[in-house]
PDB file of C-alpha atoms in Angstrom:
ATOM      1  CA  MET Q   1      81.180 166.134   4.631  1.00  0.00           C
ATOM      2  CA  THR Q   2      78.448 164.468   6.095  1.00  0.00           C
ATOM      3  CA  ARG Q   3      77.253 162.699   8.953  1.00  0.00           C
ATOM      4  CA  GLN Q   4      78.266 159.398   7.532  1.00  0.00           C
ATOM      5  CA  THR Q   5      82.077 160.592   6.685  1.00  0.00           C
ATOM      6  CA  LEU Q   6      82.600 162.641   9.836  1.00  0.00           C
ATOM      7  CA  THR Q   7      85.245 160.457  11.592  1.00  0.00           C
ATOM      8  CA  TYR Q   8      86.729 161.136  15.520  1.00  0.00           C
ATOM      9  CA  GLY Q   9      89.452 163.148  13.948  1.00  0.00           C
ATOM     10  CA  ASP Q  10      87.481 165.344  11.679  1.00  0.00           C
ATOM     11  CA  TYR Q  11      84.916 165.961  14.816  1.00  0.00           C
ATOM     12  CA  LEU Q  12      87.933 166.934  16.927  1.00  0.00           C
ATOM     13  CA  SER Q  13      90.179 168.736  14.426  1.00  0.00           C
ATOM     14  CA  LEU Q  14      92.809 166.157  15.381  1.00  0.00           C
ATOM     15  CA  GLU Q  15      95.306 166.670  12.464  1.00  0.00           C
ATOM     16  CA  GLN Q  16      95.840 170.627  13.551  1.00  0.00           C
ATOM     17  CA  LEU Q  17      95.349 170.125  17.190  1.00  0.00           C
ATOM     18  CA  LEU Q  18      97.823 167.486  17.273  1.00  0.00           C
ATOM     19  CA  SER Q  19     100.004 169.375  14.925  1.00  0.00           C
ATOM     20  CA  ALA Q  20     100.005 172.575  16.786  1.00  0.00           C
ATOM     21  CA  GLN Q  21     102.839 171.901  19.229  1.00  0.00           C
ATOM     22  CA  HIS Q  22     106.515 173.619  17.916  1.00  0.00           C
ATOM     23  CA  PRO Q  23     109.468 173.399  20.033  1.00  0.00           C
ATOM     24  CA  GLN Q  24     112.108 175.595  19.486  1.00  0.00           C
ATOM     25  CA  SER Q  25     114.970 173.068  20.844  1.00  0.00           C
ATOM     26  CA  ASP Q  26     115.444 169.281  20.483  1.00  0.00           C
ATOM     27  CA  HIS Q  27     115.199 169.305  24.632  1.00  0.00           C
ATOM     28  CA  HIS Q  28     113.042 166.151  25.329  1.00  0.00           C
ATOM     29  CA  ASP Q  29     111.179 168.374  28.465  1.00  0.00           C
ATOM     30  CA  GLU Q  30     110.198 171.111  26.206  1.00  0.00           C
ATOM     31  CA  MET Q  31     107.279 169.094  24.522  1.00  0.00           C
ATOM     32  CA  LEU Q  32     105.851 168.913  28.251  1.00  0.00           C
ATOM     33  CA  PHE Q  33     106.668 172.755  28.772  1.00  0.00           C
ATOM     34  CA  ILE Q  34     104.067 173.097  25.507  1.00  0.00           C
ATOM     35  CA  LEU Q  35     101.472 170.918  26.078  1.00  0.00           C
ATOM     36  CA  ILE Q  36     100.915 171.851  29.854  1.00  0.00           C
ATOM     37  CA  HIS Q  37     100.172 175.577  28.615  1.00  0.00           C
ATOM     38  CA  GLN Q  38      98.139 174.312  25.673  1.00  0.00           C
ATOM     39  CA  VAL Q  39      95.912 171.984  27.534  1.00  0.00           C
ATOM     40  CA  SER Q  40      95.754 174.948  30.196  1.00  0.00           C
ATOM     41  CA  GLU Q  41      94.519 177.473  27.820  1.00  0.00           C
ATOM     42  CA  LEU Q  42      91.773 174.935  26.439  1.00  0.00           C
ATOM     43  CA  TRP Q  43      90.170 174.277  30.169  1.00  0.00           C
ATOM     44  CA  MET Q  44      90.485 178.067  30.692  1.00  0.00           C
ATOM     45  CA  LYS Q  45      88.704 178.326  26.857  1.00  0.00           C
ATOM     46  CA  LEU Q  46      85.802 176.002  28.684  1.00  0.00           C
ATOM     47  CA  ALA Q  47      85.678 177.831  31.671  1.00  0.00           C
ATOM     48  CA  LEU Q  48      85.263 181.219  30.251  1.00  0.00           C
ATOM     49  CA  HIS Q  49      82.509 179.691  28.278  1.00  0.00           C
ATOM     50  CA  GLU Q  50      80.706 178.395  31.601  1.00  0.00           C
ATOM     51  CA  LEU Q  51      81.170 181.623  33.090  1.00  0.00           C
ATOM     52  CA  GLN Q  52      79.620 183.602  30.533  1.00  0.00           C
ATOM     53  CA  ALA Q  53      76.608 181.207  30.884  1.00  0.00           C
ATOM     54  CA  ALA Q  54      76.592 181.232  34.459  1.00  0.00           C
ATOM     55  CA  GLN Q  55      76.662 185.425  34.659  1.00  0.00           C
ATOM     56  CA  GLN Q  56      73.843 185.539  31.974  1.00  0.00           C
ATOM     57  CA  ALA Q  57      71.322 182.792  33.795  1.00  0.00           C
ATOM     58  CA  ILE Q  58      71.998 184.990  36.798  1.00  0.00           C
ATOM     59  CA  MET Q  59      70.652 188.029  35.013  1.00  0.00           C
ATOM     60  CA  GLN Q  60      68.028 186.414  34.011  1.00  0.00           C
ATOM     61  CA  ASP Q  61      66.954 185.059  37.304  1.00  0.00           C
ATOM     62  CA  HIS Q  62      67.850 181.636  36.120  1.00  0.00           C
ATOM     63  CA  LEU Q  63      69.767 180.364  39.247  1.00  0.00           C
ATOM     64  CA  GLN Q  64      69.480 176.721  39.169  1.00  0.00           C
ATOM     65  CA  GLU Q  65      71.014 176.904  35.904  1.00  0.00           C
ATOM     66  CA  SER Q  66      73.820 179.274  37.266  1.00  0.00           C
ATOM     67  CA  LEU Q  67      74.632 176.835  39.863  1.00  0.00           C
ATOM     68  CA  LYS Q  68      75.129 173.580  37.324  1.00  0.00           C
ATOM     69  CA  MET Q  69      77.926 175.719  35.584  1.00  0.00           C
ATOM     70  CA  LEU Q  70      79.530 177.279  38.453  1.00  0.00           C
ATOM     71  CA  ALA Q  71      79.703 173.538  39.993  1.00  0.00           C
ATOM     72  CA  ARG Q  72      81.368 172.573  36.416  1.00  0.00           C
ATOM     73  CA  ILE Q  73      83.800 175.442  36.671  1.00  0.00           C
ATOM     74  CA  LYS Q  74      84.900 174.102  39.965  1.00  0.00           C
ATOM     75  CA  VAL Q  75      85.633 170.950  38.475  1.00  0.00           C
ATOM     76  CA  ILE Q  76      87.458 172.750  35.588  1.00  0.00           C
ATOM     77  CA  GLN Q  77      89.876 174.891  38.210  1.00  0.00           C
ATOM     78  CA  LYS Q  78      90.752 171.447  39.401  1.00  0.00           C
ATOM     79  CA  GLN Q  79      92.593 170.153  36.189  1.00  0.00           C
ATOM     80  CA  LEU Q  80      93.897 173.497  35.965  1.00  0.00           C
ATOM     81  CA  ILE Q  81      95.545 173.094  39.520  1.00  0.00           C
ATOM     82  CA  GLU Q  82      96.839 169.928  38.931  1.00  0.00           C
ATOM     83  CA  ALA Q  83      98.411 170.615  35.768  1.00  0.00           C
ATOM     84  CA  TRP Q  84     100.821 172.691  38.080  1.00  0.00           C
ATOM     85  CA  SER Q  85     101.909 169.107  39.417  1.00  0.00           C
ATOM     86  CA  THR Q  86     102.798 167.780  36.046  1.00  0.00           C
ATOM     87  CA  LEU Q  87     104.627 170.736  35.127  1.00  0.00           C
ATOM     88  CA  GLY Q  88     106.114 170.851  38.483  1.00  0.00           C
ATOM     89  CA  THR Q  89     108.222 166.820  37.561  1.00  0.00           C
ATOM     90  CA  MET Q  90     110.387 169.447  35.524  1.00  0.00           C
ATOM     91  CA  THR Q  91     113.631 169.940  37.007  1.00  0.00           C
ATOM     92  CA  PRO Q  92     115.828 173.121  36.873  1.00  0.00           C
ATOM     93  CA  SER Q  93     118.313 171.758  34.606  1.00  0.00           C
ATOM     94  CA  GLU Q  94     115.509 170.528  32.544  1.00  0.00           C
ATOM     95  CA  TYR Q  95     114.292 173.722  32.163  1.00  0.00           C
ATOM     96  CA  VAL Q  96     117.391 175.490  31.771  1.00  0.00           C
ATOM     97  CA  GLY Q  97     118.322 173.623  28.697  1.00  0.00           C
ATOM     98  CA  PHE Q  98     115.419 175.307  26.460  1.00  0.00           C
ATOM     99  CA  ARG Q  99     114.363 178.549  28.230  1.00  0.00           C
ATOM    100  CA  ASP Q 100     116.370 180.828  26.126  1.00  0.00           C
ATOM    101  CA  LYS Q 101     114.166 179.618  23.293  1.00  0.00           C
ATOM    102  CA  LEU Q 102     111.028 180.938  24.408  1.00  0.00           C
ATOM    103  CA  GLY Q 103     112.177 184.805  23.709  1.00  0.00           C
ATOM    104  CA  THR Q 104     109.725 186.955  25.360  1.00  0.00           C
ATOM    105  CA  SER Q 105     106.785 184.952  25.408  1.00  0.00           C
ATOM    106  CA  SER Q 106     105.121 184.317  29.090  1.00  0.00           C
ATOM    107  CA  GLY Q 107     101.999 183.012  30.440  1.00  0.00           C
ATOM    108  CA  PHE Q 108     101.438 186.360  31.648  1.00  0.00           C
ATOM    109  CA  GLN Q 109     100.303 187.343  28.076  1.00  0.00           C
ATOM    110  CA  SER Q 110      97.422 184.777  28.392  1.00  0.00           C
ATOM    111  CA  ALA Q 111      94.236 186.927  27.023  1.00  0.00           C
ATOM    112  CA  GLN Q 112      92.025 184.206  28.190  1.00  0.00           C
ATOM    113  CA  TYR Q 113      93.467 184.064  31.998  1.00  0.00           C
ATOM    114  CA  ARG Q 114      93.359 187.958  32.014  1.00  0.00           C
ATOM    115  CA  GLU Q 115      89.631 187.906  30.592  1.00  0.00           C
ATOM    116  CA  LEU Q 116      88.707 185.510  33.487  1.00  0.00           C
ATOM    117  CA  GLU Q 117      90.032 188.007  36.045  1.00  0.00           C
ATOM    118  CA  PHE Q 118      88.359 190.531  34.780  1.00  0.00           C
ATOM    119  CA  LYS Q 119      85.064 188.734  34.439  1.00  0.00           C
ATOM    120  CA  LEU Q 120      85.711 187.924  38.235  1.00  0.00           C
ATOM    121  CA  GLY Q 121      86.220 191.289  38.971  1.00  0.00           C
ATOM    122  CA  ASN Q 122      89.843 192.376  39.098  1.00  0.00           C
ATOM    123  CA  LYS Q 123      90.237 195.320  36.439  1.00  0.00           C
ATOM    124  CA  ASN Q 124      93.627 196.460  35.434  1.00  0.00           C
ATOM    125  CA  PRO Q 125      93.500 198.520  32.595  1.00  0.00           C
ATOM    126  CA  HIS Q 126      97.536 198.313  32.258  1.00  0.00           C
ATOM    127  CA  MET Q 127      97.113 194.478  31.114  1.00  0.00           C
ATOM    128  CA  LEU Q 128      95.320 195.651  28.301  1.00  0.00           C
ATOM    129  CA  HIS Q 129      98.229 196.792  26.635  1.00  0.00           C
ATOM    130  CA  MET Q 130     100.106 193.969  25.975  1.00  0.00           C
ATOM    131  CA  HIS Q 131      97.732 193.192  23.392  1.00  0.00           C
ATOM    132  CA  GLU Q 132      97.639 195.852  21.356  1.00  0.00           C
ATOM    133  CA  ARG Q 133      99.541 194.252  18.688  1.00  0.00           C
ATOM    134  CA  THR Q 134      96.403 191.638  18.236  1.00  0.00           C
ATOM    135  CA  PRO Q 135      93.427 193.775  17.544  1.00  0.00           C
ATOM    136  CA  GLU Q 136      90.706 191.361  17.608  1.00  0.00           C
ATOM    137  CA  VAL Q 137      91.934 189.738  21.433  1.00  0.00           C
ATOM    138  CA  HIS Q 138      92.499 193.288  22.098  1.00  0.00           C
ATOM    139  CA  GLN Q 139      89.159 194.053  21.546  1.00  0.00           C
ATOM    140  CA  GLN Q 140      87.414 190.960  23.316  1.00  0.00           C
ATOM    141  CA  LEU Q 141      89.613 192.014  26.412  1.00  0.00           C
ATOM    142  CA  GLN Q 142      88.435 195.641  25.971  1.00  0.00           C
ATOM    143  CA  GLN Q 143      84.591 194.257  26.171  1.00  0.00           C
ATOM    144  CA  ALA Q 144      85.186 191.873  29.210  1.00  0.00           C
ATOM    145  CA  TYR Q 145      87.231 194.997  30.968  1.00  0.00           C
ATOM    146  CA  GLU Q 146      84.249 197.636  30.243  1.00  0.00           C
ATOM    147  CA  GLN Q 147      81.405 195.088  30.721  1.00  0.00           C
ATOM    148  CA  PRO Q 148      79.926 194.019  34.319  1.00  0.00           C
ATOM    149  CA  GLY Q 149      82.010 191.142  35.584  1.00  0.00           C
ATOM    150  CA  LEU Q 150      80.007 187.878  37.678  1.00  0.00           C
ATOM    151  CA  TYR Q 151      79.928 189.366  40.714  1.00  0.00           C
ATOM    152  CA  ASP Q 152      77.990 192.902  39.299  1.00  0.00           C
ATOM    153  CA  ALA Q 153      75.488 190.258  37.939  1.00  0.00           C
ATOM    154  CA  VAL Q 154      75.032 189.064  41.474  1.00  0.00           C
ATOM    155  CA  LEU Q 155      74.713 192.298  42.857  1.00  0.00           C
ATOM    156  CA  MET Q 156      72.172 193.290  40.675  1.00  0.00           C
ATOM    157  CA  LEU Q 157      70.208 190.180  41.904  1.00  0.00           C
ATOM    158  CA  LEU Q 158      70.502 191.394  45.597  1.00  0.00           C
ATOM    159  CA  SER Q 159      69.248 194.380  44.692  1.00  0.00           C
ATOM    160  CA  ARG Q 160      66.293 192.683  42.879  1.00  0.00           C
ATOM    161  CA  ARG Q 161      65.755 190.696  45.918  1.00  0.00           C
ATOM    162  CA  GLY Q 162      65.259 193.927  48.034  1.00  0.00           C
ATOM    163  CA  PHE Q 163      68.731 193.740  49.513  1.00  0.00           C
ATOM    164  CA  GLN Q 164      69.633 197.423  50.216  1.00  0.00           C
ATOM    165  CA  VAL Q 165      72.843 197.292  48.282  1.00  0.00           C
ATOM    166  CA  SER Q 166      72.212 200.216  45.958  1.00  0.00           C
ATOM    167  CA  ASP Q 167      75.761 201.815  47.063  1.00  0.00           C
ATOM    168  CA  ALA Q 168      77.688 198.962  45.544  1.00  0.00           C
ATOM    169  CA  LEU Q 169      75.753 199.802  42.056  1.00  0.00           C
ATOM    170  CA  THR Q 170      77.889 201.329  39.561  1.00  0.00           C
ATOM    171  CA  ASP Q 171      77.692 202.329  35.432  1.00  0.00           C
ATOM    172  CA  ASN Q 172      81.433 201.960  35.769  1.00  0.00           C
ATOM    173  CA  PHE Q 173      82.636 198.325  35.573  1.00  0.00           C
ATOM    174  CA  THR Q 174      86.106 199.338  35.138  1.00  0.00           C
ATOM    175  CA  GLU Q 175      87.534 199.555  38.576  1.00  0.00           C
ATOM    176  CA  PRO Q 176      88.158 196.839  40.978  1.00  0.00           C
ATOM    177  CA  TYR Q 177      85.115 195.829  43.137  1.00  0.00           C
ATOM    178  CA  THR Q 178      85.764 196.787  46.942  1.00  0.00           C
ATOM    179  CA  ALA Q 179      83.887 195.611  49.804  1.00  0.00           C
ATOM    180  CA  HIS Q 180      80.714 197.684  50.857  1.00  0.00           C
ATOM    181  CA  GLY Q 181      79.138 197.451  54.324  1.00  0.00           C
ATOM    182  CA  SER Q 182      75.863 196.751  52.327  1.00  0.00           C
ATOM    183  CA  VAL Q 183      76.852 193.898  50.775  1.00  0.00           C
ATOM    184  CA  LEU Q 184      77.997 192.446  53.534  1.00  0.00           C
ATOM    185  CA  ASN Q 185      74.420 192.777  55.564  1.00  0.00           C
ATOM    186  CA  ALA Q 186      73.133 191.713  52.627  1.00  0.00           C
ATOM    187  CA  TRP Q 187      75.048 188.589  52.903  1.00  0.00           C
ATOM    188  CA  LYS Q 188      74.953 188.291  56.927  1.00  0.00           C
ATOM    189  CA  GLU Q 189      71.099 187.737  56.180  1.00  0.00           C
ATOM    190  CA  VAL Q 190      71.412 185.312  54.055  1.00  0.00           C
ATOM    191  CA  TYR Q 191      73.874 182.985  55.810  1.00  0.00           C
ATOM    192  CA  ALA Q 192      72.192 183.659  59.003  1.00  0.00           C
ATOM    193  CA  HIS Q 193      68.705 182.627  57.565  1.00  0.00           C
ATOM    194  CA  PRO Q 194      69.304 179.924  54.765  1.00  0.00           C
ATOM    195  CA  GLU Q 195      66.311 178.691  54.625  1.00  0.00           C
ATOM    196  CA  GLN Q 196      65.102 181.713  53.576  1.00  0.00           C
ATOM    197  CA  HIS Q 197      67.448 182.409  50.944  1.00  0.00           C
ATOM    198  CA  TRP Q 198      68.294 178.818  50.013  1.00  0.00           C
ATOM    199  CA  ASP Q 199      69.389 179.814  46.515  1.00  0.00           C
ATOM    200  CA  LEU Q 200      71.196 182.991  47.351  1.00  0.00           C
ATOM    201  CA  TYR Q 201      73.270 180.760  49.838  1.00  0.00           C
ATOM    202  CA  ASN Q 202      73.903 178.274  47.435  1.00  0.00           C
ATOM    203  CA  LEU Q 203      74.855 180.527  44.840  1.00  0.00           C
ATOM    204  CA  ALA Q 204      77.510 182.314  47.524  1.00  0.00           C
ATOM    205  CA  GLU Q 205      79.019 179.004  48.495  1.00  0.00           C
ATOM    206  CA  LYS Q 206      79.225 178.194  44.568  1.00  0.00           C
ATOM    207  CA  LEU Q 207      81.250 181.830  44.731  1.00  0.00           C
ATOM    208  CA  ILE Q 208      83.523 180.893  47.156  1.00  0.00           C
ATOM    209  CA  ASP Q 209      84.318 177.529  45.871  1.00  0.00           C
ATOM    210  CA  LEU Q 210      85.249 179.379  42.700  1.00  0.00           C
ATOM    211  CA  GLU Q 211      87.338 181.949  44.342  1.00  0.00           C
ATOM    212  CA  ASP Q 212      89.097 179.323  46.523  1.00  0.00           C
ATOM    213  CA  ALA Q 213      90.044 176.874  43.784  1.00  0.00           C
ATOM    214  CA  PHE Q 214      91.280 180.275  41.809  1.00  0.00           C
ATOM    215  CA  GLN Q 215      93.384 181.055  44.747  1.00  0.00           C
ATOM    216  CA  GLN Q 216      95.007 176.954  44.905  1.00  0.00           C
ATOM    217  CA  TRP Q 217      95.762 177.642  40.631  1.00  0.00           C
ATOM    218  CA  ARG Q 218      97.766 180.525  41.973  1.00  0.00           C
ATOM    219  CA  PHE Q 219      99.313 178.973  44.829  1.00  0.00           C
ATOM    220  CA  LYS Q 220     100.030 176.216  43.083  1.00  0.00           C
ATOM    221  CA  HIS Q 221     101.567 178.320  39.903  1.00  0.00           C
ATOM    222  CA  LEU Q 222     103.674 180.379  42.659  1.00  0.00           C
ATOM    223  CA  ARG Q 223     105.056 176.994  44.365  1.00  0.00           C
ATOM    224  CA  THR Q 224     105.861 175.155  40.869  1.00  0.00           C
ATOM    225  CA  VAL Q 225     107.365 178.633  39.843  1.00  0.00           C
ATOM    226  CA  MET Q 226     109.562 178.827  42.747  1.00  0.00           C
ATOM    227  CA  ARG Q 227     110.499 174.986  42.338  1.00  0.00           C
ATOM    228  CA  ILE Q 228     111.829 175.441  38.677  1.00  0.00           C
ATOM    229  CA  ILE Q 229     113.126 178.770  38.386  1.00  0.00           C
ATOM    230  CA  GLY Q 230     113.319 180.210  42.075  1.00  0.00           C
ATOM    231  CA  GLU Q 231     113.526 183.886  42.552  1.00  0.00           C
ATOM    232  CA  LYS Q 232     114.865 184.445  38.837  1.00  0.00           C
ATOM    233  CA  SER Q 233     112.790 186.991  36.983  1.00  0.00           C
ATOM    234  CA  GLY Q 234     109.958 185.365  34.279  1.00  0.00           C
ATOM    235  CA  THR Q 235     110.453 185.435  30.631  1.00  0.00           C
ATOM    236  CA  GLY Q 236     108.793 188.488  28.941  1.00  0.00           C
ATOM    237  CA  GLY Q 237     109.888 190.620  31.633  1.00  0.00           C
ATOM    238  CA  THR Q 238     107.862 189.916  34.547  1.00  0.00           C
ATOM    239  CA  SER Q 239     109.098 189.685  38.238  1.00  0.00           C
ATOM    240  CA  GLY Q 240     107.974 186.213  38.565  1.00  0.00           C
ATOM    241  CA  VAL Q 241     107.472 185.098  42.356  1.00  0.00           C
ATOM    242  CA  GLY Q 242     107.543 188.567  43.177  1.00  0.00           C
ATOM    243  CA  TYR Q 243     104.182 188.990  40.671  1.00  0.00           C
ATOM    244  CA  LEU Q 244     102.626 185.746  42.050  1.00  0.00           C
ATOM    245  CA  LYS Q 245     102.841 186.265  46.072  1.00  0.00           C
ATOM    246  CA  LYS Q 246     100.783 189.665  45.391  1.00  0.00           C
ATOM    247  CA  ALA Q 247      98.360 188.022  43.178  1.00  0.00           C
ATOM    248  CA  LEU Q 248      97.610 186.094  46.100  1.00  0.00           C
ATOM    249  CA  ASP Q 249      96.478 189.219  48.061  1.00  0.00           C
ATOM    250  CA  TYR Q 250      93.387 190.235  45.663  1.00  0.00           C
ATOM    251  CA  GLN Q 251      89.952 188.551  46.538  1.00  0.00           C
ATOM    252  CA  PHE Q 252      87.215 188.586  43.705  1.00  0.00           C
ATOM    253  CA  PHE Q 253      83.845 188.196  46.710  1.00  0.00           C
ATOM    254  CA  PRO Q 254      85.229 190.076  49.474  1.00  0.00           C
ATOM    255  CA  GLU Q 255      82.172 190.394  51.696  1.00  0.00           C
ATOM    256  CA  LEU Q 256      81.427 186.593  51.107  1.00  0.00           C
ATOM    257  CA  TRP Q 257      84.610 186.018  53.345  1.00  0.00           C
ATOM    258  CA  GLN Q 258      84.212 188.782  55.740  1.00  0.00           C
ATOM    259  CA  VAL Q 259      80.680 187.514  56.817  1.00  0.00           C
ATOM    260  CA  ARG Q 260      81.993 184.060  57.940  1.00  0.00           C
ATOM    261  CA  THR Q 261      83.701 186.480  60.941  1.00  0.00           C
ATOM    262  CA  LEU Q 262      80.190 187.723  61.738  1.00  0.00           C
ATOM    263  CA  LEU Q 263      78.271 184.729  62.077  1.00  0.00           C
TER     264      LEU Q 263
END
């Protein structure tokens, strides 16, 4: 195929994309359910693309490039949040009409969502096991689990800028990040004197934007699930609302929230 014969449909692979919906029932609302999740996976793919590039830019001290990418992720997150509002137009009675056709499938099994969490620092080895039947996906998640995440790159940047955060640096990136007093002191200095550390100050606010939007996504997910299935267990054996409530407690960048109390 040449540039002269390339069509809009060819370029976007629309034949494959628009034929990728396979409802398991005749229920009208199952198409909505499928499309919302497919579209969300596409947005997550873009978010991962931008997040990886932003982290690489930070590691190379190209902060202005990373800020642009992180700002784009925030806009992507708005799309993900709003998707729950669309799904929320489905009533419990409508969902019950096809829920039994979903079998053991669950959004809990989303590899891209798990990779986002890993790259943002929420590492949990138990989340790898469910992907062992798909070796390529499992390998990709294993790499994200073992490699430094976004905040690890930021901590290394703080160290290169002369902040004493060596106790927060590690060669083992498989543990969930916990707050360090040295990192809190570094951010306190940045926020106390933003004119001296403007790019770091701007980066910190972009990280806050990212986590704030992620928490809004989690909350909207929780409320949508409560609206549609109440306190019932989720598909795939998940605890449903209970798990989603617990997820709201986790912070990716704890010192950036703590520093607000100290200023």
